[in-house]
Every structure is written in C-alpha cells, then in structure tokens.
Amino acid sequence: ALPHPGCTDIVCCIFFIVAIVGYVAVGILAWTHGDPRKVIYPTDSMGQYCGFGEKNERKKPLLFYFNMMKCASPMVLLEFQCPTPQVCVEKCPDRTMTLVTAVGKIESEDWGYYKSYCRADPGTKSVPQILQEKLCPAYLISSKPCKAFRCFPSLGKKGEVITVGDQETFNDGDKIRDAKDLVAGMKNATIVMEGRQVAMKIFEDYTKSWYWILICLLIAVVVSLIFIVLLRYLAGIMVWVMIVMVIAVFAYGIVHCSIKYVNLKDTPGANITLQQLGFQPDFSVYLHIRQTWLAFIIILAILEVIIIIVLIFLRNRIRIAVELMKEASRAVGYVMSSLFYPIFTFFLLTIVIAYWGVTAVFLSTSSEPVYKVFNETVCPHARETCIPENFTLSNMKRDCPRSECLFAFYGGETPYHKYLIFLQFYNVFLFFWCANFVTALGQMTLAGAFASYYWAPNKPNDMPAFPLCASLGRSLRYHTGSLAFGSLILAIVQIIRVLLEYIDHKLKGAENKFAKFLLCCLKCCFWCLEKFIKFMNRNTYIMVAIYGKNFCRSARDAFFLLMRNVIRVVVLDKVTDFILFLGKLLIVGLVGKFFFFFFFNQRENEIMTVLVGSYLIAHGFFSVYAMCVDTLFLCFLEDLERNDGSPERPYLMSENLLNVLKKKNQAN
C-alpha cells in the first residue's frame, strides 16, 4: 500500500469549503433575484415581456416600433434602446397607411386594424391628441417578423432603388419619405439584437440536429474505446498505424478543400474576401467563399508539414516511447475501470459548468427595469431616470411636453445591484477553481491507481482489490486540501488572463502602442505561466499520490526530480504525449469525415460542434493513457534514484521498462 501519513494542506481545505458555501449562497441570491425571461423575450416600452404572461399577452410575441427611423439616433448604440414607443403585437402589419387615413375611415375595418398597434384605445380623441400622447404610431409600414421577434419593414430593391412594400416612398403622417430613410434605423436596431439573434440561430440549429450530433459523438466514444483496447494488445503496431492514418487524413483534407476551392472559381459572389463579408450569424455562408477554403488548405498544409518534420527527427525516439506505451497498456489492463473514469470527471465538470452558466444568467438578469426620458427635441431631462406611473404629472413632463418615459434597460440602485459585478467575478473565479479541482481529482485518482501497480512487488497480487476506488478514497480523505491548493494557484492565473483579455478588448481602439505592446507581453507571459503550472500540478499530484506529502513539498520534489532527468523527460514522456495527440487527431478526422459525408448538405453549421466534441471525448479517453505514462515515468525515475538493481535494492520496474532504460542508454 502507498504511504499516507495524514491529511495535507488542511487550511486550504477549510478555505475551499468556505468558498463553496459562499458560491452556493451567490447562486441562491441570483436565483432569487434573476429572471431569464429578460434574455428570451423582447420587452416593450413598459417593461412587459412579449409572448409571455397572461393569456392575451402570450398571443403577442412580436415587438413593434412606432417609428423605426428614431432608431437611427447614435444614442441607440449607447442606451441599447430605440427612443420610440414599442408595443407587443400578435403579428406585424401587412399594409401601409397613416393615422390620418385610418381615422378618416373610423367606421371601416382599417381603423380597427390600426388600433391593434396602439398602446391604448384612443377612443374619440383627435389625431393631434393621439400623437401628442403617443397612443398610436403616426403610420404603419408593411413589415415582416425577424428571428429576434421584432417587426422590421419589408425592404426590397427595384434595380438600385430601395423599396418598402413594393413602393419607393411612404407617408410618415407628416410628409412623403424615401424608403431608404428606414435603413439606418434598421441597422442600429439590428446591432442591438445581433448577439441575441446569433444565440437564437445556434439554438435553432441544435434543436434540429441534436440527434445527429449525438450519434456522431457516440461514434467518437466507440472509436476511442476501440483504439484503447487495440493499444492494450497491439501498442507497437497501433502507434505506427495512427501516424500513417493521421498523415493520410490531413492529406485527404487538403485535397478535398482544394477541390472545393477550384469548384467555386466561377460561382457568383464566391471571390469576395472574408473581410468584405464581415460577421454573419449563419456560419454556412462562409463555406460558399473561396477564401475560406484557401485558409483551410493553408492551415492543413502547415500542420501536415510540421507533423512530418517532427516524425522524421523523432523516429528513433518513437521506438523507445512505444515500449513505454506497452507498459502503460499492461497497467491499464490491470486497472480497466480507469478507462471509464473520464465519464465521472465529465459528469462533475458538467455540473460545474451548468451551475456556473445558470448562475451567470440569473445574475445578469437579476436587475430591475429602468425607465428614462426620451424626447424628440432638446430637453434638459433627456436620458434621466423616470417613473412611468406618475410621469404625466411630473416636472419632467411639464418642462418637456413631448417627452416620454420609456423602458431603457435593466439595472438598479440597490446595494445588491451595485455589487453585482463583484458577484459575477466571484462566479467566474469559483468556476475556474471548481473546474480545476475536478480535473486535479481525476489526475490524482488515476496517479494513485497506476502507482499502486508500479510499486507492487508481485503484480497484480500485491495490488488493492479495487485500485481506482481505493485511490479516489485516499484523494478525497487525505488530500482535498492539496487538490484545492493546486487548483487555487491555477485559477488565480486563469482569472488574471481573463482580466487581461478584457483590458485588451477595451483598448482595441486606443492609439498607445506601448500599452498594447506591454499588454501583449503580459498575455504571453501568463499563458506560459499557466502551461507551466498545469505541468507542475500534474506531476505534483503524482508525488502526493505516491508519498502522501503536502502540496509544496511534493511540488519541490517533483520539480527537482524532473530537472535531474530533463533529457529523459523530453525523450520519453513528451514523445509519448505527441503520439497520443496524433491519436486524438485521427479520431477527430475519422468522425468529422463521417459526419461530413453523410450530413453535410443538411448540417453545415454543426460540423464544428462534432469536431470539438469528438476531440474532447478522445481527449478524455487518451488522458487515461497519458496519466498512466506520466505516473509510470515518474515512478520509473524514482525507482532509478532509490534503487540500483542489486539484490539488496532491486528495481521494482518490470523487465520491459528495464529494456526501455537499456535502449535509451544505447540511443544516447
């Protein structure tokens, strides 16, 4: 049995538990105040949700703007709200008419139709009264609903002239205007809702194709398991098969992209650049541009060349690494349950991600409706906060008779709303900490199981009956504090990187080149620091699993052990990591090709999801092998330093690993 003198890093364990309790409190606070409907449903001028609520309100899912041209104001991009009344309607207007025309036919069907787009029933009021009180729009324009549940004018083209409802002009109740006057307002309104439109587009795509995506991800699971089983028995052959197939898959990708690039040569509109096209919510549009396929060709060709060059230089080292993988295959064979441990890690990570996402949504929607003064002319109270219930009797209305108190955005002035940004920060920080803790728990659990295999004098008789469960129990009982300590260090670096990205986003328009250079250097340094900490944490957890020491002592021992054997680290450990990485790429390529061939015509936008999901699944299964190799490698180095192979101090490594050592010495 591995030595475990007692609990390690108790102070950090207590601190982590307190932080988790605080995280739960933040979640409860967010769920109490939040309302996700603010993200899902559009909101009218009174802060009411369109398509949600009472029976009558549910029948009105669309938002209608009284005067779309008011959205052309630059303040729209600052306030994220058009300075015109907005009402929830059952359907968008399908005809063009003015208020004067409709009132003139008060007994006709037109007036009843027109009143359905009013904020309230105007009764027998005159047209000037209706417009002054802004009860009804001055005009209606033939419109169509967009995917963000807004009514936008039905713009078209006759030659080079913009039309609305097949007409080049329209009457706004005051004068005849050109249809092109609506374009600026529509652009600003589109910017306001663009993020939501993209999210809805992605959501709609997933609802239509989730079962095909799930099938492909299940195929990725099956292929990964087949590869792992084959590695157990045919490690040497499988490594070279993986290498050849990876090169073949990349070559096929280059050929396929080249064919697409050539076929689009004479296609109208295919020769525009990605910069000219700009951002499009429908990502399939990019696949009809030649420059997209050219970029794919360049990326795949560069990767192909890099892989071939690396393989040429490492061909001798790969033979040695294959022997280490064979030994890892034997260890995995004795601890077969370790292959399914990534499912447990994935389950815990899903809980962490779901909790963070739900809490973030509730925090971002836990504000209250804020109303502001909007006026068409100069007003001293413009953009000031107002109360709609008593606005008509207020001094603001008296000073600005034509002003309106309209819903602007969600916010608040209570202490809770003032510290909302800190709660969001706490939510992100705890997300990083918890996600890193779950990953660290998996690494230490696997390391303990495989270390028990290595240090067993008689394999497998001297191994625990259930090595994985025993290792998980030791990790949680004795080393929760050490896991929390390492995860905390990594989370601090990650949150600093997030802050640097935020600052970089804010400084994009700045002209200070020194500040940009300094920020770029900081981002690079912290990226390197994060990679180094991940590497050291991984080896530290292995040492904690072997000796049961605290995090700092284990980190020191792991660091100096690796430094004393730095050549072996590069020769064996990193070459093995490269081979496993090629295996991941092969699985992604096979599953991606399958999805591309069978579902490309119907599922263009989902292929990226399949590729990323397949890589994560392959990474989950191959991470078991990688952890096994790292653990055996560290135990191997410890064995070399503690023992000399004599009868008094015999090596505990297997004959195969001893052969690896001899081959390595011969290679050097």
XYZ file of C-alpha atoms in Angstrom, residues 3-564:
562
model
C 2.174 5.580 2.385
C -0.255 8.235 3.656
C 0.893 9.830 6.926
C -2.201 12.052 7.282
C -4.285 14.880 5.871
C -2.404 17.506 3.863
C -2.971 21.266 3.452
C -5.854 21.389 5.927
C -6.025 25.218 5.929
C -6.596 25.315 2.169
C -9.202 22.562 2.512
C -11.161 24.668 5.018
C -10.800 27.742 2.818
C -12.107 25.779 -0.185
C -15.146 24.529 1.749
C -15.956 28.089 2.879
C -15.616 29.305 -0.721
C -18.016 26.577 -1.919
C -20.561 27.574 0.732
C -20.245 31.183 -0.457
C -20.679 30.009 -4.051
C -23.926 28.281 -3.125
C -25.071 31.476 -1.368
C -24.328 33.514 -4.514
C -26.337 31.019 -6.557
C -29.321 31.237 -4.207
C -29.124 35.036 -4.248
C -29.002 35.076 -8.053
C -31.887 32.616 -8.421
C -33.963 34.729 -6.034
C -33.488 37.990 -7.972
C -32.851 36.760 -11.522
C -35.325 36.328 -14.353
C -34.048 34.601 -17.546
C -37.138 35.798 -19.416
C -35.297 39.085 -19.922
C -32.923 37.246 -22.277
C -35.524 35.106 -24.039
C -38.392 37.547 -24.673
C -38.355 41.059 -26.186
C -39.577 43.868 -23.921
C -41.957 46.709 -24.770
C -41.760 50.341 -23.594
C -43.416 49.493 -20.271
C -41.014 46.642 -19.476
C -43.605 43.943 -20.286
C -42.476 40.706 -21.933
C -43.804 39.940 -25.410
C -45.156 36.411 -25.770
C -45.134 35.657 -22.039
C -47.542 36.260 -19.177
C -51.313 36.331 -19.248
C -53.298 34.601 -21.979
C -53.713 37.781 -24.063
C -50.033 38.698 -23.729
C -48.915 35.256 -24.898
C -50.722 35.886 -28.172
C -48.456 38.910 -28.804
C -44.909 37.547 -29.246
C -43.620 40.281 -31.594
C -42.248 43.754 -30.810
C -43.408 46.665 -32.987
C -41.609 50.055 -33.178
C -43.809 53.153 -33.576
C -41.159 54.971 -35.622
C -38.248 52.870 -36.908
C -36.389 55.988 -38.095
C -35.883 57.047 -34.455
C -33.575 54.040 -34.135
C -31.121 55.864 -36.423
C -30.079 58.030 -33.449
C -26.467 57.401 -32.259
C -27.819 57.163 -28.689
C -29.292 53.784 -29.606
C -25.813 52.258 -29.524
C -25.213 53.720 -26.053
C -28.600 53.128 -24.455
C -29.376 49.903 -26.359
C -32.938 51.144 -26.809
C -34.713 52.981 -29.625
C -36.219 56.348 -28.436
C -39.677 55.478 -29.738
C -42.649 53.718 -28.123
C -42.700 49.956 -28.612
C -45.658 47.601 -28.172
C -46.177 43.843 -28.238
C -48.319 42.742 -31.167
C -49.804 39.493 -32.413
C -48.472 39.921 -35.952
C -46.567 42.514 -37.934
C -48.529 44.991 -40.090
C -49.042 43.764 -43.639
C -50.217 47.066 -45.122
C -49.025 50.680 -45.268
C -51.256 53.513 -44.034
C -51.172 56.679 -41.917
C -53.061 57.536 -38.745
C -54.865 60.364 -40.551
C -56.092 57.958 -43.237
C -57.249 55.389 -40.688
C -59.098 57.940 -38.505
C -60.793 59.280 -41.629
C -62.324 55.813 -42.051
C -63.257 55.409 -38.380
C -66.211 53.199 -39.193
C -64.215 50.942 -41.507
C -62.112 47.854 -40.892
C -58.909 49.916 -41.329
C -59.407 51.807 -38.060
C -59.951 48.598 -36.089
C -56.852 47.126 -37.689
C -54.832 50.279 -36.947
C -55.867 50.316 -33.255
C -54.313 46.863 -32.753
C -50.919 48.614 -32.973
C -51.742 51.304 -30.386
C -50.558 51.370 -26.786
C -54.109 52.047 -25.609
C -57.534 52.604 -27.158
C -57.583 56.260 -28.298
C -61.377 56.385 -28.186
C -62.721 59.536 -29.815
C -59.557 61.601 -29.392
C -58.374 63.690 -32.302
C -55.261 62.909 -34.329
C -53.148 65.681 -32.671
C -54.141 64.373 -29.215
C -53.293 60.801 -30.159
C -49.871 61.811 -31.484
C -49.145 64.123 -28.544
C -49.911 61.381 -26.028
C -48.178 58.850 -28.304
C -51.022 56.394 -28.052
C -50.687 55.218 -31.676
C -47.995 55.321 -34.347
C -48.201 58.096 -36.925
C -48.025 55.479 -39.670
C -47.867 51.766 -40.332
C -45.442 50.170 -42.794
C -45.739 46.707 -44.275
C -43.332 44.655 -42.136
C -42.051 41.147 -41.566
C -41.012 39.435 -38.309
C -37.304 38.722 -37.947
C -35.791 35.835 -35.965
C -35.343 38.095 -32.939
C -39.150 38.550 -32.744
C -39.077 42.171 -33.978
C -41.164 43.709 -36.766
C -38.913 45.206 -39.436
C -40.083 46.992 -42.617
C -40.264 44.729 -45.670
C -37.463 46.366 -47.627
C -36.684 45.284 -51.170
C -34.980 46.567 -54.315
C -36.108 47.684 -57.744
C -32.879 47.919 -59.649
C -30.717 50.127 -57.422
C -33.655 51.765 -55.596
C -34.695 50.556 -52.115
C -38.421 49.889 -51.719
C -40.777 49.149 -48.853
C -43.915 47.172 -49.601
C -43.077 47.424 -53.344
C -43.162 51.247 -53.085
C -40.201 53.597 -53.326
C -41.742 56.088 -50.866
C -44.064 56.052 -47.865
C -46.086 58.577 -45.862
C -44.954 59.007 -42.244
C -48.043 61.049 -41.351
C -46.170 64.306 -41.879
C -44.548 64.069 -45.310
C -43.556 61.680 -48.064
C -40.232 59.934 -47.351
C -37.925 57.663 -49.328
C -37.811 54.012 -48.313
C -34.026 54.274 -47.866
C -34.626 56.507 -44.793
C -35.557 53.349 -42.870
C -32.213 51.645 -43.453
C -30.205 53.489 -40.765
C -32.786 52.758 -38.087
C -32.937 49.113 -39.030
C -29.123 48.836 -38.868
C -28.951 50.226 -35.335
C -31.844 48.066 -34.155
C -30.058 45.090 -35.696
C -26.865 45.890 -33.765
C -28.838 45.975 -30.517
C -30.251 42.495 -31.079
C -27.353 40.926 -33.029
C -25.939 38.920 -30.125
C -29.344 37.512 -29.276
C -30.008 36.674 -32.931
C -26.758 34.686 -33.155
C -27.605 32.788 -29.972
C -31.099 32.003 -31.249
C -29.682 30.845 -34.602
C -27.283 28.453 -32.891
C -30.058 27.220 -30.590
C -32.372 26.589 -33.554
C -29.670 24.648 -35.389
C -29.070 22.437 -32.370
C -32.774 21.713 -31.872
C -32.961 20.463 -35.476
C -29.823 18.331 -35.484
C -29.085 17.337 -31.904
C -29.732 13.636 -32.590
C -27.237 13.543 -35.487
C -24.656 15.299 -33.347
C -25.321 12.805 -30.538
C -24.896 9.856 -32.937
C -21.534 11.196 -34.119
C -20.358 11.775 -30.549
C -21.363 8.211 -29.639
C -19.351 7.027 -32.648
C -16.407 9.008 -31.238
C -16.824 7.150 -27.921
C -16.881 3.762 -29.676
C -13.851 4.583 -31.868
C -11.911 5.836 -28.819
C -12.672 2.642 -26.900
C -11.606 0.512 -29.874
C -8.309 2.394 -30.078
C -7.682 1.971 -26.344
C -8.401 -1.781 -26.492
C -6.161 -2.183 -29.548
C -3.394 -0.261 -27.785
C -3.703 -2.753 -24.924
C -2.734 -5.656 -27.181
C -1.135 -4.096 -30.282
C 0.592 -0.978 -28.959
C 3.548 -1.072 -31.350
C 1.509 -1.658 -34.492
C -1.231 0.806 -33.481
C 1.235 3.645 -32.922
C 2.594 3.405 -36.475
C -0.917 2.870 -37.883
C -2.053 6.054 -36.100
C 0.877 8.014 -37.502
C 0.232 6.880 -41.082
C -3.529 7.448 -40.843
C -3.101 10.951 -39.393
C -0.904 11.894 -42.353
C -3.473 10.354 -44.719
C -6.413 12.183 -43.106
C -4.649 15.542 -43.362
C -3.718 14.808 -46.980
C -7.344 13.993 -47.781
C -8.428 17.238 -46.116
C -6.028 19.231 -48.300
C -7.305 17.510 -51.463
C -10.964 17.982 -50.534
C -10.510 21.681 -49.702
C -8.593 22.165 -52.969
C -11.477 20.647 -54.955
C -13.943 22.952 -53.203
C -11.690 25.938 -53.870
C -11.466 25.138 -57.593
C -15.201 24.398 -57.975
C -16.133 27.814 -56.564
C -13.964 29.631 -59.106
C -16.806 30.689 -61.426
C -19.528 30.899 -58.765
C -21.004 34.432 -58.462
C -20.053 36.114 -55.184
C -17.529 33.417 -54.207
C -14.493 35.644 -54.817
C -15.236 38.244 -52.145
C -12.910 38.336 -49.143
C -13.797 37.386 -45.593
C -13.177 40.990 -44.566
C -15.716 42.223 -47.099
C -18.247 39.615 -45.972
C -17.900 40.535 -42.316
C -19.570 38.673 -39.473
C -22.573 36.528 -40.425
C -24.871 34.747 -37.910
C -25.308 31.922 -40.437
C -21.831 30.359 -40.459
C -22.627 28.237 -43.526
C -22.286 31.424 -45.617
C -18.517 31.256 -45.173
C -18.400 27.840 -46.866
C -19.513 29.486 -50.116
C -16.459 31.794 -50.161
C -13.258 30.666 -51.897
C -11.044 32.413 -49.339
C -12.464 30.195 -46.570
C -11.347 27.020 -48.357
C -7.976 28.606 -49.154
C -7.482 29.250 -45.438
C -8.359 25.611 -44.698
C -5.797 24.442 -47.306
C -3.025 26.599 -45.806
C -3.755 25.516 -42.217
C -3.912 21.807 -43.084
C -0.743 22.003 -45.214
C 1.205 23.705 -42.416
C 0.070 21.073 -39.901
C 0.936 18.264 -42.330
C 4.458 19.590 -42.855
C 5.029 20.117 -39.118
C 3.902 16.562 -38.295
C 6.118 15.011 -40.987
C 9.199 17.016 -39.907
C 8.675 16.121 -36.224
C 8.267 12.431 -37.107
C 11.467 12.431 -39.155
C 13.510 13.848 -36.265
C 11.868 11.644 -33.600
C 11.767 8.333 -35.486
C 14.315 6.665 -33.159
C 12.759 8.100 -30.016
C 9.320 6.879 -31.067
C 10.548 3.281 -30.974
C 11.607 3.766 -27.352
C 8.338 5.532 -26.461
C 6.394 2.591 -27.903
C 7.929 0.345 -25.221
C 6.763 2.760 -22.521
C 3.258 2.719 -24.004
C 3.264 -1.085 -23.965
C 3.985 -0.984 -20.239
C 1.232 1.602 -19.794
C -1.112 -0.741 -21.675
C -0.369 -3.501 -19.163
C -1.083 -1.131 -16.275
C -4.364 -0.037 -17.864
C -5.198 -3.727 -18.372
C -4.897 -4.353 -14.629
C -6.973 -1.212 -13.858
C -9.584 -1.448 -16.637
C -12.067 0.639 -14.659
C -9.734 3.618 -15.234
C -10.950 3.792 -18.863
C -14.387 4.833 -17.630
C -13.183 7.298 -15.008
C -13.259 10.211 -17.537
C -17.051 9.743 -17.626
C -17.144 10.523 -13.898
C -14.897 13.553 -14.456
C -17.087 14.674 -17.362
C -20.177 14.343 -15.154
C -18.636 16.506 -12.423
C -17.437 19.086 -14.964
C -20.930 19.192 -16.472
C -22.360 20.033 -13.045
C -19.734 22.759 -12.525
C -20.300 24.288 -15.978
C -24.099 24.092 -15.662
C -24.041 25.718 -12.203
C -21.767 28.500 -13.454
C -23.855 29.092 -16.593
C -27.202 29.152 -14.792
C -25.833 31.402 -12.050
C -24.315 33.764 -14.646
C -27.643 34.029 -16.496
C -29.596 34.692 -13.303
C -27.035 37.246 -12.115
C -27.100 39.080 -15.445
C -30.919 39.152 -15.386
C -31.382 39.988 -11.712
C -31.644 43.722 -12.328
C -34.807 45.814 -12.291
C -36.383 47.720 -15.208
C -35.005 51.254 -15.576
C -37.081 53.915 -17.355
C -35.592 57.040 -18.925
C -36.830 60.214 -20.535
C -36.798 60.186 -24.350
C -37.604 63.311 -26.309
C -37.601 64.222 -29.991
C -36.386 67.779 -29.320
C -33.884 69.351 -26.927
C -34.846 68.550 -23.333
C -32.902 69.249 -20.098
C -34.153 65.963 -18.633
C -33.195 63.771 -21.606
C -31.857 60.333 -20.574
C -32.724 60.972 -16.914
C -34.341 58.198 -14.905
C -38.113 58.489 -14.559
C -41.139 56.687 -13.078
C -43.790 55.872 -15.723
C -46.716 55.747 -13.256
C -46.554 59.465 -12.322
C -44.576 60.816 -15.274
C -47.510 62.736 -16.780
C -47.766 64.797 -13.548
C -44.028 65.289 -13.046
C -41.881 68.376 -13.637
C -40.060 66.478 -16.405
C -43.249 66.232 -18.431
C -44.086 69.870 -17.736
C -40.638 71.052 -18.879
C -40.647 68.753 -21.918
C -44.277 68.287 -23.065
C -43.320 65.992 -25.947
C -41.124 63.695 -23.856
C -41.921 60.090 -22.977
C -40.906 57.866 -20.060
C -39.866 54.642 -21.771
C -38.240 51.419 -20.671
C -34.481 51.724 -21.311
C -32.688 48.707 -19.830
C -32.393 46.530 -16.755
C -30.321 47.853 -13.857
C -30.846 49.028 -10.292
C -29.504 51.210 -7.492
C -29.822 48.837 -4.506
C -26.675 47.548 -2.720
C -27.246 44.188 -4.408
C -27.165 45.751 -7.872
C -24.144 47.901 -7.014
C -22.097 44.820 -6.123
C -23.460 42.705 -8.959
C -20.198 42.950 -10.897
C -18.302 41.504 -7.912
C -20.761 38.607 -7.692
C -20.188 37.912 -11.397
C -16.429 37.984 -10.800
C -16.818 35.588 -7.855
C -18.908 33.293 -10.040
C -16.214 33.165 -12.742
C -13.384 32.691 -10.225
C -15.141 29.830 -8.411
C -15.938 28.263 -11.773
C -12.223 28.116 -12.596
C -11.369 26.859 -9.115
C -14.022 24.106 -9.093
C -13.278 23.011 -12.682
C -9.558 22.786 -11.884
C -10.347 20.876 -8.673
C -12.395 18.275 -10.577
C -9.587 17.859 -13.123
C -6.999 17.584 -10.338
C -9.099 14.973 -8.532
C -9.126 12.854 -11.678
C -5.375 13.186 -12.137
C -4.558 12.232 -8.541
C -7.030 9.340 -8.550
C -5.544 7.829 -11.721
C -1.998 8.500 -10.498
C -2.680 6.646 -7.226
C -4.171 3.663 -9.060
C -1.284 3.335 -11.520
C 1.344 3.986 -8.827
C -0.092 1.073 -6.827
C 0.520 -1.080 -9.913
C 4.123 0.069 -10.318
C 5.207 -0.317 -6.683
C 3.551 -3.729 -6.233
C 6.401 -6.303 -5.951
C 4.201 -9.084 -7.314
C 1.830 -7.780 -9.971
C -1.127 -7.995 -9.700
C -1.303 -9.977 -6.438
C 0.002 -7.137 -4.254
C -2.324 -4.547 -5.805
C -5.514 -3.417 -3.967
C -8.691 -5.263 -4.943
C -10.197 -2.065 -6.370
C -7.232 0.235 -7.034
C -9.250 3.064 -8.616
C -11.820 3.264 -5.797
C -9.079 2.997 -3.195
C -7.162 5.840 -4.836
C -10.289 8.026 -5.080
C -10.987 7.447 -1.393
C -7.415 8.376 -0.406
C -7.504 11.518 -2.542
C -10.742 12.801 -1.003
C -9.976 11.724 2.567
C -6.363 12.860 2.868
C -5.572 15.267 0.031
C -8.601 17.513 -0.637
C -6.547 20.423 0.688
C -3.660 19.705 -1.683
C -6.063 19.444 -4.622
C -7.668 22.749 -3.622
C -4.248 24.396 -3.217
C -3.036 23.481 -6.688
C -6.403 24.369 -8.239
C -6.396 27.750 -6.500
C -2.978 28.699 -7.907
C -4.100 27.772 -11.409
C -7.450 29.579 -11.026
C -5.690 32.808 -9.982
C -3.538 32.740 -13.114
C -6.568 31.976 -15.294
C -8.647 34.826 -13.859
C -5.718 37.205 -14.463
C -5.674 36.050 -18.096
C -9.407 36.765 -18.354
C -8.850 40.289 -16.977
C -6.024 40.868 -19.466
C -8.307 39.783 -22.332
C -10.974 42.183 -21.050
C -8.476 45.065 -20.898
C -7.225 44.174 -24.375
C -10.797 44.303 -25.683
C -11.276 47.750 -24.135
C -8.015 49.076 -25.587
C -8.655 47.920 -29.157
C -9.347 51.435 -30.327
C -6.511 53.009 -28.331
C -3.528 54.598 -30.068
C -0.987 53.948 -27.278
C 1.300 51.372 -28.879
C 3.431 50.956 -25.767
C 0.353 49.947 -23.751
C -0.601 47.438 -26.455
C 2.925 46.006 -26.507
C 3.026 45.728 -22.712
C -0.384 44.048 -22.672
C 0.704 41.607 -25.363
C 3.808 40.700 -23.344
C 1.732 40.168 -20.201
C -0.720 37.944 -22.051
C 2.140 35.862 -23.442
C 3.849 35.568 -20.039
C 0.696 34.495 -18.227
C -0.117 31.993 -20.983
C 3.294 30.412 -20.488
C 2.859 30.561 -16.711
C -0.485 28.751 -16.938
C 1.045 25.981 -19.068
C 3.948 25.600 -16.622
C 1.633 25.463 -13.598
C -0.543 22.819 -15.285
C 2.564 20.729 -15.990
C 3.890 21.090 -12.438
C 0.483 20.476 -10.834
C 0.110 17.240 -12.781
C 3.465 15.908 -11.570
C 2.869 17.259 -8.064
C -0.376 15.295 -7.766
C 1.523 12.155 -8.802
C 4.051 12.726 -5.993
C 1.250 13.416 -3.499
C -0.451 10.159 -4.560
C 2.824 8.221 -4.099
C 4.186 9.678 -0.843
C 1.216 11.457 0.760
C 3.190 14.684 1.408
C 1.683 18.185 1.237
C 1.445 20.160 -1.991
C 4.533 22.373 -1.603
C 6.905 19.550 -0.635
C 5.562 17.354 -3.410
C 5.932 20.190 -5.939
C 9.531 20.734 -4.858
C 10.345 17.003 -5.072
C 8.683 16.674 -8.493
C 10.463 19.749 -9.870
C 13.968 18.663 -8.837
C 13.323 15.072 -9.915
C 12.339 16.257 -13.392
C 15.266 18.683 -13.579
C 17.715 15.886 -12.730
